[in-house]
Short mmCIF file of C-alpha atoms and ligand atoms in Angstrom, two decimals:
data_model
loop_
_atom_site.label_atom_id
_atom_site.label_comp_id
_atom_site.label_asym_id
_atom_site.label_seq_id
_atom_site.Cartn_x
_atom_site.Cartn_y
_atom_site.Cartn_z
CA MET A 1 15.77 18.50 -22.61
CA GLY A 2 17.29 15.78 -20.39
CA ARG A 3 17.90 12.12 -21.05
CA SER A 4 15.05 10.37 -22.77
CA LEU A 5 13.88 6.78 -22.90
CA VAL A 6 11.33 5.23 -25.23
CA VAL A 7 9.53 1.98 -24.51
CA ASP A 8 8.56 1.01 -28.01
CA ARG A 9 6.44 -1.65 -29.72
CA ILE A 10 4.11 -1.93 -26.73
CA GLY A 11 1.27 -4.35 -27.52
CA SER A 12 -1.10 -2.63 -25.12
CA LEU A 13 -0.30 0.48 -23.08
CA ILE A 14 -2.51 1.25 -20.10
CA THR A 15 -2.55 5.00 -19.50
CA ASN A 16 -5.47 5.17 -17.04
CA ASP A 17 -6.76 8.15 -18.99
CA PRO A 18 -9.89 7.30 -21.02
CA THR A 19 -9.32 10.35 -23.22
CA LEU A 20 -6.06 8.89 -24.47
CA GLY A 21 -7.21 5.42 -25.46
CA ARG A 22 -9.80 2.66 -25.36
CA GLY A 23 -12.08 2.04 -22.39
CA PRO A 24 -11.74 3.14 -18.79
CA LEU A 25 -8.06 2.18 -18.75
CA GLY A 26 -7.32 4.37 -21.77
CA ILE A 27 -5.54 1.55 -23.60
CA ILE A 28 -3.41 2.38 -26.65
CA GLU A 29 -2.49 -0.56 -28.88
CA ASP A 30 0.84 -0.78 -30.74
CA ALA A 31 2.13 2.10 -28.67
CA SER A 32 5.24 3.83 -27.43
CA LEU A 33 5.90 5.57 -24.12
CA VAL A 34 8.49 8.33 -23.91
CA ILE A 35 9.99 9.24 -20.53
CA VAL A 36 12.21 12.29 -20.07
CA ASP A 37 13.92 12.99 -16.76
CA GLY A 38 11.63 10.57 -14.97
CA LEU A 39 8.38 12.06 -16.30
CA VAL A 40 6.12 10.86 -19.07
CA ALA A 41 6.78 13.12 -22.07
CA ALA A 42 4.52 11.41 -24.60
CA VAL A 43 2.34 8.39 -25.29
CA GLY A 44 1.35 7.49 -28.83
CA PRO A 45 1.89 5.11 -31.69
CA SER A 46 4.98 2.90 -31.94
CA GLY A 47 8.06 4.40 -33.50
CA ALA A 48 8.94 7.31 -31.19
CA VAL A 49 12.65 8.06 -30.91
CA ALA A 50 14.72 8.78 -27.78
CA ASP A 51 18.27 8.47 -26.35
CA GLU A 52 17.59 5.00 -25.00
CA ARG A 53 15.16 2.37 -26.24
CA ILE A 54 13.45 -0.62 -24.70
CA ASP A 55 11.74 -2.94 -27.15
CA ALA A 56 8.59 -4.22 -25.45
CA ASP A 57 8.09 -6.69 -28.30
CA GLY A 58 4.30 -6.66 -28.05
CA ALA A 59 4.10 -6.81 -24.27
CA CYS A 60 1.62 -4.94 -22.10
CA VAL A 61 2.94 -1.86 -20.25
CA LEU A 62 1.06 -0.32 -17.36
CA PRO A 63 1.64 2.24 -14.60
CA GLY A 64 3.85 1.07 -11.74
CA PHE A 65 1.81 -0.22 -8.83
CA VAL A 66 0.99 2.16 -5.97
CA ASP A 67 1.02 0.08 -2.79
CA SER A 68 -0.74 2.34 -0.30
CA HIS A 69 -0.62 0.11 2.80
CA THR A 70 2.46 -1.69 4.14
CA HIS A 71 4.16 -2.31 7.48
CA LEU A 72 7.63 -2.98 6.09
CA VAL A 73 9.85 -1.85 8.99
CA PHE A 74 10.12 -4.90 11.19
CA ALA A 75 12.35 -7.71 12.36
CA GLY A 76 11.54 -11.29 13.31
CA ASP A 77 9.50 -14.09 11.92
CA ARG A 78 5.93 -15.19 12.61
CA SER A 79 5.68 -18.20 10.34
CA GLU A 80 4.80 -20.28 13.40
CA GLU A 81 1.76 -18.04 14.01
CA PHE A 82 0.72 -18.49 10.39
CA THR A 83 1.06 -22.25 10.71
CA THR A 84 -1.14 -22.39 13.80
CA ARG A 85 -3.65 -20.16 12.04
CA MET A 86 -3.85 -22.52 9.13
CA ALA A 87 -4.54 -25.22 11.71
CA GLY A 88 -7.58 -23.26 12.93
CA GLN A 89 -6.32 -20.60 15.37
CA PRO A 90 -8.06 -17.27 14.59
CA TYR A 91 -6.08 -14.07 13.92
CA ASP A 92 -6.52 -11.40 16.60
CA GLY A 93 -3.62 -8.99 16.06
CA GLY A 94 -1.89 -10.04 19.30
CA GLY A 95 1.22 -11.03 17.34
CA ILE A 96 1.95 -7.34 16.81
CA ARG A 97 3.62 -7.45 20.22
CA VAL A 98 5.86 -10.32 19.13
CA THR A 99 7.09 -8.26 16.18
CA THR A 100 7.45 -5.20 18.40
CA GLU A 101 9.80 -7.08 20.73
CA ALA A 102 11.89 -8.35 17.80
CA THR A 103 11.99 -4.93 16.16
CA ARG A 104 13.05 -3.13 19.33
CA ARG A 105 15.90 -5.65 19.81
CA THR A 106 17.25 -5.13 16.27
CA ASP A 107 19.83 -2.45 15.52
CA THR A 108 19.07 0.28 13.03
CA ALA A 109 21.51 -0.87 10.35
CA GLU A 110 19.94 -4.31 10.32
CA LEU A 111 16.40 -2.86 10.22
CA ASP A 112 17.44 -0.77 7.23
CA ARG A 113 19.00 -3.78 5.52
CA LEU A 114 15.83 -5.84 6.01
CA LEU A 115 13.68 -3.01 4.70
CA GLY A 116 15.94 -2.64 1.65
CA LEU A 117 15.52 -6.32 0.81
CA ARG A 118 11.73 -6.06 1.05
CA LEU A 119 11.65 -2.93 -1.06
CA ALA A 120 13.83 -4.54 -3.71
CA GLU A 121 11.42 -7.48 -3.76
CA ALA A 122 8.44 -5.13 -4.09
CA HIS A 123 10.13 -3.23 -6.89
CA ARG A 124 10.90 -6.41 -8.81
CA ALA A 125 7.19 -7.23 -8.44
CA GLY A 126 6.17 -3.93 -10.04
CA THR A 127 5.64 -1.55 -7.13
CA THR A 128 7.04 1.93 -7.75
CA THR A 129 5.29 3.96 -5.03
CA ILE A 130 4.91 2.61 -1.53
CA GLU A 131 3.49 3.71 1.79
CA ILE A 132 5.29 2.44 4.90
CA LYS A 133 3.89 2.55 8.44
CA SER A 134 5.66 2.48 11.77
CA GLY A 135 3.78 0.54 14.44
CA TYR A 136 6.28 -2.07 15.63
CA GLY A 137 8.17 0.32 17.89
CA LEU A 138 5.33 1.44 20.17
CA ASP A 139 7.50 3.73 22.26
CA VAL A 140 8.79 7.18 21.40
CA ASP A 141 12.31 6.26 20.32
CA HIS A 142 11.45 3.13 18.39
CA GLU A 143 8.50 4.70 16.57
CA VAL A 144 10.69 7.62 15.49
CA ARG A 145 13.45 5.22 14.43
CA SER A 146 11.02 3.22 12.27
CA LEU A 147 9.82 6.38 10.56
CA GLU A 148 13.38 7.56 9.96
CA VAL A 149 14.32 4.22 8.45
CA ALA A 150 11.23 4.26 6.21
CA GLY A 151 11.73 7.90 5.26
CA VAL A 152 15.02 7.14 3.56
CA HIS A 153 13.06 5.27 0.92
CA THR A 154 9.64 6.85 0.65
CA ALA A 155 7.83 10.12 1.33
CA GLU A 156 4.69 8.14 2.18
CA THR A 157 5.50 7.48 5.81
CA THR A 158 2.72 6.83 8.32
CA PHE A 159 2.91 7.15 12.10
CA LEU A 160 1.08 4.16 13.59
CA GLY A 161 1.85 4.44 17.28
CA ALA A 162 -1.79 3.40 17.80
CA HIS A 163 -1.22 -0.05 16.35
CA LEU A 164 -1.57 -1.98 19.61
CA VAL A 165 -1.09 -1.21 23.28
CA PRO A 166 2.44 -2.40 24.11
CA ALA A 167 3.00 -4.88 26.93
CA GLU A 168 4.30 -2.24 29.34
CA TYR A 169 0.98 -0.36 29.05
CA GLN A 170 -1.21 -3.46 29.40
CA GLY A 171 -4.45 -2.43 31.15
CA ARG A 172 -3.62 1.28 30.74
CA THR A 173 -4.84 1.94 27.22
CA ASP A 174 -5.91 5.52 27.91
CA ASP A 175 -2.45 6.35 29.29
CA TYR A 176 -0.91 4.89 26.15
CA VAL A 177 -3.27 6.91 23.94
CA ASP A 178 -2.18 10.04 25.83
CA LEU A 179 1.43 9.17 25.03
CA VAL A 180 0.62 8.56 21.35
CA CYS A 181 -1.24 11.88 21.11
CA GLY A 182 1.41 13.74 23.09
CA ALA A 183 5.16 13.08 23.28
CA MET A 184 5.16 10.31 20.70
CA LEU A 185 3.31 12.38 18.11
CA ASP A 186 5.52 15.41 18.78
CA ALA A 187 8.60 13.32 18.05
CA ALA A 188 7.10 11.39 15.16
CA ALA A 189 5.31 14.13 13.22
CA PRO A 190 8.43 15.61 11.58
CA HIS A 191 9.13 12.18 10.08
CA ALA A 192 5.63 11.31 8.89
CA ARG A 193 3.17 12.41 6.26
CA TRP A 194 0.26 10.44 7.68
CA ILE A 195 -1.20 9.21 10.96
CA ASP A 196 -3.13 5.97 11.32
CA ALA A 197 -4.80 3.94 14.08
CA PHE A 198 -6.02 0.35 14.37
CA CYS A 199 -9.68 0.85 15.24
CA GLU A 200 -10.79 -2.65 16.15
CA GLU A 201 -11.94 -4.60 19.18
CA GLY A 202 -8.79 -5.55 21.11
CA ALA A 203 -6.84 -2.59 19.72
CA PHE A 204 -8.30 0.94 19.99
CA ASP A 205 -11.95 1.87 20.34
CA VAL A 206 -13.70 4.59 18.39
CA ASP A 207 -13.05 7.39 20.90
CA GLN A 208 -9.39 6.49 21.31
CA SER A 209 -8.97 6.25 17.54
CA ARG A 210 -10.71 9.60 17.03
CA ALA A 211 -8.41 11.20 19.61
CA VAL A 212 -5.36 9.90 17.72
CA LEU A 213 -6.67 11.13 14.36
CA GLU A 214 -7.58 14.56 15.68
CA ALA A 215 -4.19 14.94 17.37
CA GLY A 216 -2.52 13.95 14.10
CA ARG A 217 -4.58 16.44 12.15
CA ALA A 218 -3.60 19.19 14.60
CA ALA A 219 0.05 18.22 14.04
CA GLY A 220 -0.39 18.66 10.27
CA LEU A 221 -0.57 15.00 9.30
CA GLY A 222 -2.95 13.44 6.79
CA LEU A 223 -5.37 10.86 8.16
CA ARG A 224 -5.89 7.17 7.43
CA LEU A 225 -7.42 4.38 9.48
CA HIS A 226 -7.44 0.59 9.86
CA GLY A 227 -11.11 -0.38 10.15
CA ASN A 228 -13.58 -3.23 9.83
CA GLN A 229 -10.92 -5.91 9.56
CA LEU A 230 -12.12 -8.60 11.94
CA GLY A 231 -15.79 -7.69 12.14
CA GLU A 232 -18.25 -4.89 11.51
CA GLY A 233 -17.40 -1.91 13.67
CA PRO A 234 -17.13 1.85 13.85
CA GLY A 235 -13.95 2.21 11.76
CA VAL A 236 -15.46 3.12 8.42
CA ALA A 237 -17.93 5.59 9.94
CA LEU A 238 -15.13 7.21 11.93
CA ALA A 239 -12.87 7.45 8.89
CA VAL A 240 -15.61 9.15 6.89
CA GLU A 241 -16.50 11.45 9.80
CA CYS A 242 -12.86 12.55 10.13
CA GLY A 243 -12.30 12.87 6.38
CA CYS A 244 -9.58 10.21 6.25
CA ALA A 245 -7.91 9.80 2.87
CA SER A 246 -8.42 6.06 3.20
CA VAL A 247 -9.93 3.42 5.44
CA ASP A 248 -8.10 0.16 5.07
CA HIS A 249 -9.26 -3.47 5.31
CA CYS A 250 -13.04 -2.94 4.89
CA THR A 251 -13.47 -6.69 5.11
CA HIS A 252 -16.78 -6.51 7.00
CA LEU A 253 -19.05 -3.71 5.81
CA SER A 254 -22.63 -2.91 6.75
CA ASP A 255 -24.99 -1.25 4.27
CA ALA A 256 -24.54 1.99 6.22
CA ASP A 257 -20.74 1.70 5.83
CA VAL A 258 -21.09 1.28 2.07
CA ASP A 259 -23.43 4.27 1.86
CA ALA A 260 -21.06 6.36 3.96
CA LEU A 261 -18.09 5.48 1.74
CA ALA A 262 -20.08 6.23 -1.39
CA GLY A 263 -21.00 9.67 -0.12
CA SER A 264 -17.43 10.58 0.85
CA ASP A 265 -13.93 11.22 -0.45
CA THR A 266 -12.55 8.43 1.71
CA VAL A 267 -11.08 5.63 -0.35
CA ALA A 268 -12.01 2.07 0.62
CA THR A 269 -8.72 0.19 0.52
CA PHE A 270 -9.05 -3.59 0.34
CA LEU A 271 -6.24 -5.89 1.48
CA PRO A 272 -7.14 -9.27 -0.02
CA ALA A 273 -3.79 -10.94 0.74
CA CYS A 274 -4.51 -10.23 4.41
CA ASP A 275 -7.92 -11.85 4.16
CA PHE A 276 -6.20 -14.80 2.49
CA SER A 277 -3.57 -15.15 5.23
CA THR A 278 -6.00 -14.69 8.11
CA ARG A 279 -8.78 -16.85 6.64
CA GLN A 280 -11.22 -13.96 6.71
CA PRO A 281 -14.05 -13.85 4.19
CA TYR A 282 -13.27 -11.71 1.16
CA PRO A 283 -15.18 -8.41 0.98
CA ASP A 284 -17.63 -7.92 -1.85
CA ALA A 285 -15.94 -5.08 -3.68
CA ARG A 286 -18.68 -5.13 -6.31
CA ARG A 287 -21.13 -3.79 -3.75
CA VAL A 288 -18.80 -0.93 -2.85
CA ILE A 289 -17.91 -0.02 -6.44
CA ASP A 290 -21.52 -0.17 -7.60
CA ALA A 291 -22.48 2.18 -4.76
CA GLY A 292 -20.03 4.71 -6.19
CA ALA A 293 -17.12 4.61 -3.73
CA THR A 294 -13.47 4.89 -4.81
CA VAL A 295 -11.54 1.71 -4.10
CA ALA A 296 -7.89 0.76 -3.83
CA ILE A 297 -6.09 -2.52 -3.32
CA ALA A 298 -2.83 -2.78 -1.39
CA SER A 299 -0.55 -5.57 -0.18
CA ASN A 300 -0.58 -4.83 3.59
CA CYS A 301 2.83 -6.48 3.62
CA ASN A 302 3.66 -7.30 7.26
CA PRO A 303 5.00 -10.35 9.11
CA GLY A 304 1.71 -11.26 10.77
CA SER A 305 -1.38 -10.97 8.66
CA SER A 306 -0.06 -10.63 5.09
CA TYR A 307 3.55 -11.41 4.33
CA THR A 308 3.60 -10.67 0.62
CA THR A 309 4.76 -7.79 -1.56
CA SER A 310 2.96 -9.21 -4.59
CA ILE A 311 0.36 -6.84 -5.99
CA GLN A 312 -0.15 -9.36 -8.78
CA PHE A 313 -1.35 -11.87 -6.17
CA CYS A 314 -3.73 -9.24 -4.76
CA ILE A 315 -5.16 -8.59 -8.23
CA ALA A 316 -5.79 -12.31 -8.75
CA LEU A 317 -7.61 -12.58 -5.41
CA ALA A 318 -9.68 -9.46 -6.06
CA VAL A 319 -10.83 -10.76 -9.41
CA ARG A 320 -11.43 -14.33 -8.26
CA ASP A 321 -12.98 -13.64 -4.88
CA MET A 322 -14.03 -10.01 -4.55
CA HIS A 323 -16.05 -9.80 -7.76
CA MET A 324 -13.94 -7.11 -9.36
CA THR A 325 -13.32 -7.06 -13.08
CA ILE A 326 -9.68 -7.25 -14.13
CA ASP A 327 -9.86 -3.64 -15.33
CA GLU A 328 -11.18 -2.53 -11.91
CA ALA A 329 -8.48 -4.45 -10.07
CA VAL A 330 -5.75 -2.89 -12.22
CA GLN A 331 -7.23 0.56 -11.58
CA ALA A 332 -7.39 -0.18 -7.85
CA VAL A 333 -3.63 -0.92 -7.64
CA THR A 334 -2.66 2.12 -9.72
CA VAL A 335 -4.97 5.16 -9.68
CA GLY A 336 -6.85 3.73 -6.71
CA GLY A 337 -3.68 3.49 -4.63
CA ALA A 338 -2.74 6.97 -5.78
CA ALA A 339 -6.14 8.30 -4.63
CA ALA A 340 -5.66 6.62 -1.25
CA LEU A 341 -2.42 8.58 -0.95
CA ARG A 342 -3.97 11.74 -2.39
CA ARG A 343 -1.49 11.66 -5.25
CA SER A 344 -2.27 12.66 -8.83
CA ASP A 345 1.29 12.30 -10.15
CA VAL A 346 1.48 8.51 -9.99
CA GLY A 347 -0.68 5.56 -11.01
CA ARG A 348 -1.13 6.77 -14.59
CA LEU A 349 0.97 7.12 -17.72
CA THR A 350 -0.12 10.49 -19.04
CA PRO A 351 2.05 13.38 -20.18
CA GLY A 352 3.53 15.07 -17.11
CA SER A 353 2.94 12.21 -14.70
CA ALA A 354 5.73 10.13 -13.15
CA GLY A 355 7.36 7.74 -15.62
CA HIS A 356 6.88 4.73 -13.36
CA ALA A 357 5.95 1.75 -15.49
CA VAL A 358 5.80 -2.00 -15.51
CA VAL A 359 6.60 -4.08 -18.58
CA LEU A 360 4.77 -7.40 -18.36
CA ASP A 361 5.84 -10.74 -19.72
CA ALA A 362 2.38 -10.92 -21.25
CA PRO A 363 0.42 -9.30 -24.07
CA SER A 364 -2.38 -7.97 -21.86
CA HIS A 365 -3.15 -6.98 -18.29
CA HIS A 366 -5.68 -9.81 -18.13
CA HIS A 367 -2.77 -12.15 -17.56
CA LEU A 368 -2.23 -10.59 -14.12
CA ALA A 369 -5.30 -12.49 -12.92
CA TYR A 370 -5.32 -15.23 -15.53
CA ARG A 371 -1.84 -16.55 -14.62
CA PRO A 372 -1.82 -16.54 -10.80
CA GLY A 373 1.46 -17.34 -9.14
CA VAL A 374 3.49 -16.76 -12.31
CA PRO A 375 5.96 -13.87 -12.06
CA LEU A 376 4.85 -11.68 -14.96
CA ILE A 377 6.86 -8.53 -14.26
CA ARG A 378 9.59 -8.40 -16.91
CA GLN A 379 10.87 -4.96 -15.92
CA THR A 380 9.94 -2.20 -13.48
CA LEU A 381 10.83 1.29 -14.66
CA GLY A 382 10.82 3.38 -11.55
CA PRO A 383 12.53 6.15 -9.69
CA LEU A 384 15.14 4.81 -7.37
CA GLY A 385 17.27 7.86 -6.64
CA THR A 386 18.48 7.75 -3.06
CA SER A 387 17.10 4.27 -2.58
CA PRO A 388 19.51 1.36 -3.12
CA LEU A 389 16.88 -0.63 -4.96
CA GLY A 390 17.22 -2.24 -8.34
CA THR A 391 18.08 -0.21 -11.40
CA SER A 392 16.24 2.09 -13.70
CA PRO A 393 17.59 3.92 -16.69
CA LEU A 394 15.83 7.13 -15.80
CA GLY A 395 15.35 6.93 -12.08
CA THR A 396 15.91 10.40 -10.68
CA SER A 397 13.82 10.54 -7.54
CA PRO A 398 13.27 8.21 -4.58
CA LEU A 399 10.71 5.46 -4.67
CA GLY A 400 7.37 7.09 -4.02
CA THR A 401 8.59 10.64 -3.88
CA GLY A 402 5.80 13.01 -3.12
CA PRO A 403 4.56 15.58 -0.71
CA ARG A 404 5.35 15.17 2.98
CA ALA A 405 3.31 16.62 5.77
CA GLY A 406 0.05 18.48 5.59
CA SER A 407 -1.68 16.43 2.93
CA PRO A 408 -5.29 17.11 2.10
CA THR A 409 -7.62 14.82 3.98
O1 LIG B 1 -3.00 -4.29 8.84
N1 LIG B 1 -4.37 -4.92 11.58
C1 LIG B 1 -3.43 -4.36 12.03
N2 LIG B 1 -2.17 -4.31 11.54
C2 LIG B 1 -1.69 -5.21 10.53
C3 LIG B 1 -1.29 -6.53 11.10
C4 LIG B 1 -0.04 -6.48 11.87
C5 LIG B 1 0.43 -7.77 12.44
O2 LIG B 1 -0.31 -8.75 12.67
O3 LIG B 1 1.63 -7.76 12.73
C6 LIG B 1 -2.71 -5.32 9.42
O4 LIG B 1 -3.19 -6.41 9.13
#
């Protein structure tokens, strides 16, 4: 047996397995969590013994957050755009080109340094598994470079060449889609697990988005889609039709969209911090959950529409404004995020799963919504391996390690 760690005297341990404890979150009170070689070896009553010990002193411990939607490889600043938006200018995604220019101009070492800082911030805020998209390169070399930079830190890399038509292809969207589905995909696929497209008016229409998804599938990538962000549209229906693992945003949903999600394996991933930062209405998650769909919540951290790594902030918004219970919001950022990434090894603290955990500075998970804006993450226990992020006593594998290409969709 390898090195072992016990987190002991846990006031309330969220396992996300109802067979192990109380309620849907499977909560065990006065608990201990034993991690051996980065995996959960046991959960049970306080008092377990191991090589190393953390005294939780009555705090709540829960699975590390699974942030299934970020755009973390970028350079530049768009605070000015945010300021004008708060003064009434609507968000339309056009700023993606501003970030693309800044990202192309930045050398690789600097891009990596910036990404490392953002990942360290996310880890301090409790995220232990993270998806990272390209999408600010928008030509073959820069898209590949973004994926390479991301791939140093996570296995959950997503090729998003179809984020926006770059300036040099203005007025020639179909030519750009051909490039994305051809040479760009050929070069990007070895560095990506997923493919994604921004299916929205002003970005890519339903046929263009379908072409990108189908080309990605043929290249062995798993499928995900940005849809229904700025208005009702074909994104959700397309994602369900193509069997995407997740359709992300889902801010504007018709009844037919909700029915389609409920009858599918496609996870509806909500991005409430994006709705906050773009002054969009918040989606009614209650309607989607009650219909029977699987939901996730992610940060969508990017410089334009949602510049936050705080999953805690997302939980507070989801509970306050999306009509989710606190239990549902906590599930959505743990097992929900894992489902959106088709992962069963993270997002739960059950024997055999990854020993990625968050120790709160609070006795219960309710405080995540009850104390908005207060940093409640006392410690993140996560795998940091090759990543230069933070510290963990038992970190043996990279942040978000998991399968690469060819995921089930
Ligand atoms: O998910 N909607 C498309 N992409 C990002 C925004 C990117 C940006 O504005 O830079 C999103 O919100």
